[in-house]
Amino acid sequence: MKPLVIGLGQCSLDILGQVDKYPALDEKAEMNSLLVQGGGPVATALVTLSRLSVPVAIVGAVGDDDFGRQIREGLFQERVDCTYLSQSPHSSSQVAFVTVDAQGHRNIFWHRGAALPVVPKQLPSLLTDSVRVLHLDGLHLETAIAAAKLARRQAVTSVLDAGTLRPGIEGLLPFIDHLVVSEKFSRQFLGRDDPEAAIQGLLGYGSVVVTVTMGRSGSLSAGKGVLPFHQPAFAVEAIDTTGCGDVFHGGYIYGLLQDWPIERSVRFAAACAALKTRALGGRTAIPTLQEVESFLLCQDEHSSPEAIG
Ligand SMILES: Nc1ncnc2c1ncn2[C@@H]1O[C@H](COP(=O)(O)OP(=O)(O)OP(=O)(O)O)[C@@H](O)[C@H]1O
Ligand SMILES: [Mg+2]
């Protein structure tokens, strides 16, 4: 099936272990369970869309190692088109060690790997007529900027997941339609902890909507013709919050594809992310459309978007 969404960015292998408590320096901790699973902001957002029955394709790079083969296999099994997932010869893949404690909090140690960046010359063949959304996470920055410019020319909606403020990202921001950033990015961008002010500053780059996600505190959004609002996180007994942000982006893009008002897309995204926390691993419990719809039907008005100010 022709892809509706193209994602360009990180794909890694996560090695996740569940511990009762994160150990002190020089201490040991027994892991209650262990899981090896693909991860990465763009890759896991695409898996989310695929579970919601949206055809997707990934553009990225893995290394020429066992990890790379497992990353590709995981995406293939989730029906993510991997035609443009390149394998760099004699190089290592991105890997993350993730520990998850009894409250679902995670610590991540990650290695970038040495797979070569994706080159812009592959791009023109990617944004075909079927593609409606381009999803980026800031990796392969040069290609990401070229892709976002191309998307703008072809009226393809661009979405950026910005987790950490990295040099050069300001070259990408003017070509992003929907910017969804982490609380950490908002703090780094503004130099202080004030997501509402960060949103106003980031809107200056020209995005239609900017959202800051804040873990269990939900998310804040504002934009052109969108009054600032807060979406609470859904109250769930979280087992593992790894990948909540990635899954949120997948749900948000699903809403864009339906042409929903932004408030509805954000509430849907928050539901996808909350359901994701039911099991160990960034992808294990990503919901189907039916699961999200049933979950939302059971929620009360306290979980609805609230206007700010
Ligand atoms: N413990 C939780 N319970 C319910 N929902 C959660 C929880 N943690 C996160 N979420 C939902 O997921 C969204 C995104 O989470 P968060 O802000 O932690 O993303 P992030 O910082 O990008 O993290 P990552 O990229 O590592 O997944 C939140 O706005 C919220 O809706
Ligand atoms: Mg994130």
Tab-separated table of N, CA and C in Angstrom, residues 1-6 55 126-133 154 156 257:
chain	number	residue	atom	x	y	z
A	1	MET	N	0.828	-1.209	0.000
A	1	MET	CA	0.000	0.000	0.000
A	1	MET	C	0.861	1.256	0.000
A	2	LYS	N	0.443	2.277	-0.740
A	2	LYS	CA	1.243	3.507	-0.793
A	2	LYS	C	1.201	4.227	0.555
A	3	PRO	N	2.355	4.729	1.029
A	3	PRO	CA	2.366	5.358	2.362
A	3	PRO	C	1.633	6.698	2.404
A	4	LEU	N	0.910	6.923	3.500
A	4	LEU	CA	0.301	8.234	3.764
A	4	LEU	C	1.260	9.102	4.576
A	5	VAL	N	2.127	8.427	5.342
A	5	VAL	CA	3.082	9.139	6.206
A	5	VAL	C	4.479	8.599	5.944
A	6	ILE	N	5.427	9.527	5.759
A	6	ILE	CA	6.843	9.160	5.647
A	6	ILE	C	7.541	9.688	6.897
A	55	PRO	N	-0.937	3.341	6.407
A	55	PRO	CA	0.283	2.880	5.726
A	55	PRO	C	1.426	3.891	5.865
A	126	LEU	N	10.702	10.324	-2.800
A	126	LEU	CA	9.998	9.882	-1.586
A	126	LEU	C	8.608	10.481	-1.407
A	127	LEU	N	8.530	11.809	-1.586
A	127	LEU	CA	7.252	12.464	-1.292
A	127	LEU	C	6.324	12.335	-2.505
A	128	THR	N	5.823	11.131	-2.698
A	128	THR	CA	4.938	10.838	-3.832
A	128	THR	C	3.554	11.425	-3.556
A	129	ASP	N	2.652	11.292	-4.521
A	129	ASP	CA	1.310	11.882	-4.399
A	129	ASP	C	0.532	11.358	-3.199
A	130	SER	N	0.823	10.126	-2.791
A	130	SER	CA	0.040	9.538	-1.689
A	130	SER	C	0.390	10.158	-0.332
A	131	VAL	N	1.583	10.737	-0.212
A	131	VAL	CA	2.082	11.159	1.105
A	131	VAL	C	1.404	12.443	1.575
A	132	ARG	N	0.855	12.395	2.807
A	132	ARG	CA	0.191	13.601	3.365
A	132	ARG	C	0.977	14.224	4.513
A	133	VAL	N	1.793	13.393	5.200
A	133	VAL	CA	2.543	13.923	6.345
A	133	VAL	C	3.989	13.425	6.293
A	154	GLN	N	5.295	20.899	-1.779
A	154	GLN	CA	4.307	19.939	-2.271
A	154	GLN	C	3.064	19.875	-1.385
A	156	VAL	N	2.743	19.005	1.613
A	156	VAL	CA	2.737	17.867	2.545
A	156	VAL	C	2.950	18.461	3.939
A	257	LEU	N	-4.401	13.443	9.961
A	257	LEU	CA	-4.882	12.744	8.756
A	257	LEU	C	-6.406	12.745	8.687
